[in-house]
Amino acid sequence: QVHLVESGGGLVQPGGSLRLSCAAYGIIFRINDMGWYRQAPGKQRELVATITSGESTNYADSVKGRFTISRDDVKSTLYLQMNSLKPEDTAVYYCNADLEFLTSRVERVWGQGTQVTVSS
């Protein structure tokens, strides 16, 4: 079965940068829309950014100008470049992908999450 694996999280100081990766494993016919979500302690999961198969992007207002979402379909990998990080960016970050299989079945798959902590 297919699954997503995030990496790149960690501890960073305010103003610093991190680059998150999300690799898809398994036999996939096509990867459609992909996105990054995050969930801070005591808060609900929120959308951070999305990117379509045509590389059209959308960002939450809180991260516009600081985060950049991208994808590499050859490597079946999603990225999130995070610059000028703030303490309020601290959360567990999850990647998501809408996967289409050879049988034409479509499934939304989530990664296990990676912790990002922004603190002095």
PDB file of C-alpha atoms in Angstrom:
ATOM      1  CA  GLN A   1       0.000   0.000   0.000  1.00  0.00           C
ATOM      2  CA  VAL A   2       1.104   3.601  -0.501  1.00  0.00           C
ATOM      3  CA  HIS A   3       2.188   5.891   2.275  1.00  0.00           C
ATOM      4  CA  LEU A   4       3.716   9.324   2.820  1.00  0.00           C
ATOM      5  CA  VAL A   5       6.784  10.038   4.933  1.00  0.00           C
ATOM      6  CA  GLU A   6       7.667  13.541   6.147  1.00  0.00           C
ATOM      7  CA  SER A   7      11.144  14.654   7.128  1.00  0.00           C
ATOM      8  CA  GLY A   8      13.094  17.827   7.858  1.00  0.00           C
ATOM      9  CA  GLY A   9      11.432  18.980  11.046  1.00  0.00           C
ATOM     10  CA  GLY A  10      13.347  20.069  14.107  1.00  0.00           C
ATOM     11  CA  LEU A  11      14.232  22.930  16.417  1.00  0.00           C
ATOM     12  CA  VAL A  12      15.053  26.314  14.911  1.00  0.00           C
ATOM     13  CA  GLN A  13      15.459  29.842  16.258  1.00  0.00           C
ATOM     14  CA  PRO A  14      13.029  32.626  15.327  1.00  0.00           C
ATOM     15  CA  GLY A  15      13.945  34.027  11.931  1.00  0.00           C
ATOM     16  CA  GLY A  16      15.515  30.761  10.860  1.00  0.00           C
ATOM     17  CA  SER A  17      14.594  28.387   8.064  1.00  0.00           C
ATOM     18  CA  LEU A  18      13.616  24.762   7.587  1.00  0.00           C
ATOM     19  CA  ARG A  19      12.831  22.678   4.536  1.00  0.00           C
ATOM     20  CA  LEU A  20      10.285  19.910   4.935  1.00  0.00           C
ATOM     21  CA  SER A  21      10.022  16.981   2.554  1.00  0.00           C
ATOM     22  CA  CYS A  22       7.252  14.469   2.009  1.00  0.00           C
ATOM     23  CA  ALA A  23       7.996  11.403  -0.083  1.00  0.00           C
ATOM     24  CA  ALA A  24       5.307   9.124  -1.479  1.00  0.00           C
ATOM     25  CA  TYR A  25       6.010   5.398  -1.624  1.00  0.00           C
ATOM     26  CA  GLY A  26       4.121   2.769  -3.574  1.00  0.00           C
ATOM     27  CA  ILE A  27       2.666   2.193  -7.005  1.00  0.00           C
ATOM     28  CA  ILE A  28       0.814   5.342  -8.005  1.00  0.00           C
ATOM     29  CA  PHE A  29      -0.632   6.261 -11.365  1.00  0.00           C
ATOM     30  CA  ARG A  30      -0.881   9.966 -10.698  1.00  0.00           C
ATOM     31  CA  ILE A  31      -0.525  12.395  -7.826  1.00  0.00           C
ATOM     32  CA  ASN A  32      -3.165  15.080  -7.954  1.00  0.00           C
ATOM     33  CA  ASP A  33      -3.459  17.850  -5.368  1.00  0.00           C
ATOM     34  CA  MET A  34      -0.996  17.905  -2.486  1.00  0.00           C
ATOM     35  CA  GLY A  35      -0.778  20.023   0.624  1.00  0.00           C
ATOM     36  CA  TRP A  36       0.754  20.781   3.982  1.00  0.00           C
ATOM     37  CA  TYR A  37      -1.248  21.045   7.189  1.00  0.00           C
ATOM     38  CA  ARG A  38      -0.196  21.771  10.742  1.00  0.00           C
ATOM     39  CA  GLN A  39      -1.579  21.296  14.210  1.00  0.00           C
ATOM     40  CA  ALA A  40      -0.353  23.177  17.265  1.00  0.00           C
ATOM     41  CA  PRO A  41      -1.037  21.998  20.841  1.00  0.00           C
ATOM     42  CA  GLY A  42      -4.601  22.777  21.829  1.00  0.00           C
ATOM     43  CA  LYS A  43      -5.571  23.847  18.323  1.00  0.00           C
ATOM     44  CA  GLN A  44      -7.278  22.208  15.385  1.00  0.00           C
ATOM     45  CA  ARG A  45      -5.432  21.159  12.281  1.00  0.00           C
ATOM     46  CA  GLU A  46      -5.159  23.977   9.763  1.00  0.00           C
ATOM     47  CA  LEU A  47      -4.237  24.233   6.123  1.00  0.00           C
ATOM     48  CA  VAL A  48      -0.821  25.751   5.423  1.00  0.00           C
ATOM     49  CA  ALA A  49      -0.440  25.476   1.655  1.00  0.00           C
ATOM     50  CA  THR A  50      -1.640  23.470  -1.322  1.00  0.00           C
ATOM     51  CA  ILE A  51      -0.325  22.740  -4.783  1.00  0.00           C
ATOM     52  CA  THR A  52      -2.166  21.176  -7.708  1.00  0.00           C
ATOM     53  CA  SER A  53      -0.836  18.837 -10.361  1.00  0.00           C
ATOM     54  CA  GLY A  54      -0.525  21.927 -12.558  1.00  0.00           C
ATOM     55  CA  GLU A  55       1.585  23.574  -9.834  1.00  0.00           C
ATOM     56  CA  SER A  56      -1.005  26.161  -8.928  1.00  0.00           C
ATOM     57  CA  THR A  57      -0.390  27.152  -5.295  1.00  0.00           C
ATOM     58  CA  ASN A  58      -2.407  28.535  -2.428  1.00  0.00           C
ATOM     59  CA  TYR A  59      -1.224  29.717   0.988  1.00  0.00           C
ATOM     60  CA  ALA A  60      -2.720  30.548   4.326  1.00  0.00           C
ATOM     61  CA  ASP A  61      -2.487  34.267   5.068  1.00  0.00           C
ATOM     62  CA  SER A  62      -0.281  33.579   8.072  1.00  0.00           C
ATOM     63  CA  VAL A  63       2.502  32.100   5.929  1.00  0.00           C
ATOM     64  CA  LYS A  64       2.293  34.119   2.717  1.00  0.00           C
ATOM     65  CA  GLY A  65       5.640  35.555   1.724  1.00  0.00           C
ATOM     66  CA  ARG A  66       7.486  33.246   4.101  1.00  0.00           C
ATOM     67  CA  PHE A  67       6.659  29.690   3.003  1.00  0.00           C
ATOM     68  CA  THR A  68       6.973  28.147  -0.443  1.00  0.00           C
ATOM     69  CA  ILE A  69       5.327  24.878  -1.450  1.00  0.00           C
ATOM     70  CA  SER A  70       6.693  22.888  -4.379  1.00  0.00           C
ATOM     71  CA  ARG A  71       6.603  19.386  -5.824  1.00  0.00           C
ATOM     72  CA  ASP A  72       8.830  17.067  -7.811  1.00  0.00           C
ATOM     73  CA  ASP A  73       6.676  14.502  -9.579  1.00  0.00           C
ATOM     74  CA  VAL A  74       9.704  12.589 -10.849  1.00  0.00           C
ATOM     75  CA  LYS A  75      10.702  11.945  -7.236  1.00  0.00           C
ATOM     76  CA  SER A  76       7.096  11.819  -5.985  1.00  0.00           C
ATOM     77  CA  THR A  77       8.064  14.344  -3.330  1.00  0.00           C
ATOM     78  CA  LEU A  78       6.407  17.413  -1.838  1.00  0.00           C
ATOM     79  CA  TYR A  79       8.408  20.227  -0.253  1.00  0.00           C
ATOM     80  CA  LEU A  80       7.759  23.131   2.064  1.00  0.00           C
ATOM     81  CA  GLN A  81      10.464  25.773   2.336  1.00  0.00           C
ATOM     82  CA  MET A  82       9.880  27.757   5.524  1.00  0.00           C
ATOM     83  CA  ASN A  83      11.721  31.047   6.003  1.00  0.00           C
ATOM     84  CA  SER A  84      11.507  33.773   8.632  1.00  0.00           C
ATOM     85  CA  LEU A  85      10.044  31.299  11.083  1.00  0.00           C
ATOM     86  CA  LYS A  86       8.068  32.570  14.056  1.00  0.00           C
ATOM     87  CA  PRO A  87       7.234  30.909  17.386  1.00  0.00           C
ATOM     88  CA  GLU A  88       3.604  30.669  16.266  1.00  0.00           C
ATOM     89  CA  ASP A  89       4.732  28.363  13.461  1.00  0.00           C
ATOM     90  CA  THR A  90       5.459  25.699  16.069  1.00  0.00           C
ATOM     91  CA  ALA A  91       3.321  22.669  15.283  1.00  0.00           C
ATOM     92  CA  VAL A  92       3.288  19.160  13.921  1.00  0.00           C
ATOM     93  CA  TYR A  93       3.303  19.422  10.147  1.00  0.00           C
ATOM     94  CA  TYR A  94       1.480  16.849   8.043  1.00  0.00           C
ATOM     95  CA  CYS A  95       1.617  16.301   4.315  1.00  0.00           C
ATOM     96  CA  ASN A  96      -1.380  15.199   2.311  1.00  0.00           C
ATOM     97  CA  ALA A  97      -1.818  13.899  -1.203  1.00  0.00           C
ATOM     98  CA  ASP A  98      -4.718  12.878  -3.405  1.00  0.00           C
ATOM     99  CA  LEU A  99      -3.481   9.747  -5.139  1.00  0.00           C
ATOM    100  CA  GLU A 100      -4.942   8.129  -8.238  1.00  0.00           C
ATOM    101  CA  PHE A 101      -4.200   4.456  -8.820  1.00  0.00           C
ATOM    102  CA  LEU A 102      -4.121   2.325 -11.964  1.00  0.00           C
ATOM    103  CA  THR A 103      -7.637   1.121 -11.183  1.00  0.00           C
ATOM    104  CA  SER A 104      -8.814   4.754 -11.313  1.00  0.00           C
ATOM    105  CA  ARG A 105      -9.409   4.675  -7.576  1.00  0.00           C
ATOM    106  CA  VAL A 106      -8.615   7.944  -5.809  1.00  0.00           C
ATOM    107  CA  GLU A 107      -7.484   8.051  -2.197  1.00  0.00           C
ATOM    108  CA  ARG A 108      -6.442  10.837   0.156  1.00  0.00           C
ATOM    109  CA  VAL A 109      -3.327   9.822   2.073  1.00  0.00           C
ATOM    110  CA  TRP A 110      -1.757  11.479   5.118  1.00  0.00           C
ATOM    111  CA  GLY A 111       1.776  11.356   6.442  1.00  0.00           C
ATOM    112  CA  GLN A 112       2.634  10.648  10.060  1.00  0.00           C
ATOM    113  CA  GLY A 113       3.728  14.218  10.783  1.00  0.00           C
ATOM    114  CA  THR A 114       6.989  15.946  11.653  1.00  0.00           C
ATOM    115  CA  GLN A 115       7.543  18.305  14.582  1.00  0.00           C
ATOM    116  CA  VAL A 116       8.641  21.886  13.948  1.00  0.00           C
ATOM    117  CA  THR A 117       9.609  23.934  16.992  1.00  0.00           C
ATOM    118  CA  VAL A 118      10.556  27.608  16.705  1.00  0.00           C
ATOM    119  CA  SER A 119      12.100  28.849  19.932  1.00  0.00           C
ATOM    120  CA  SER A 120      15.089  30.674  21.355  1.00  0.00           C
TER     121      SER A 120
END
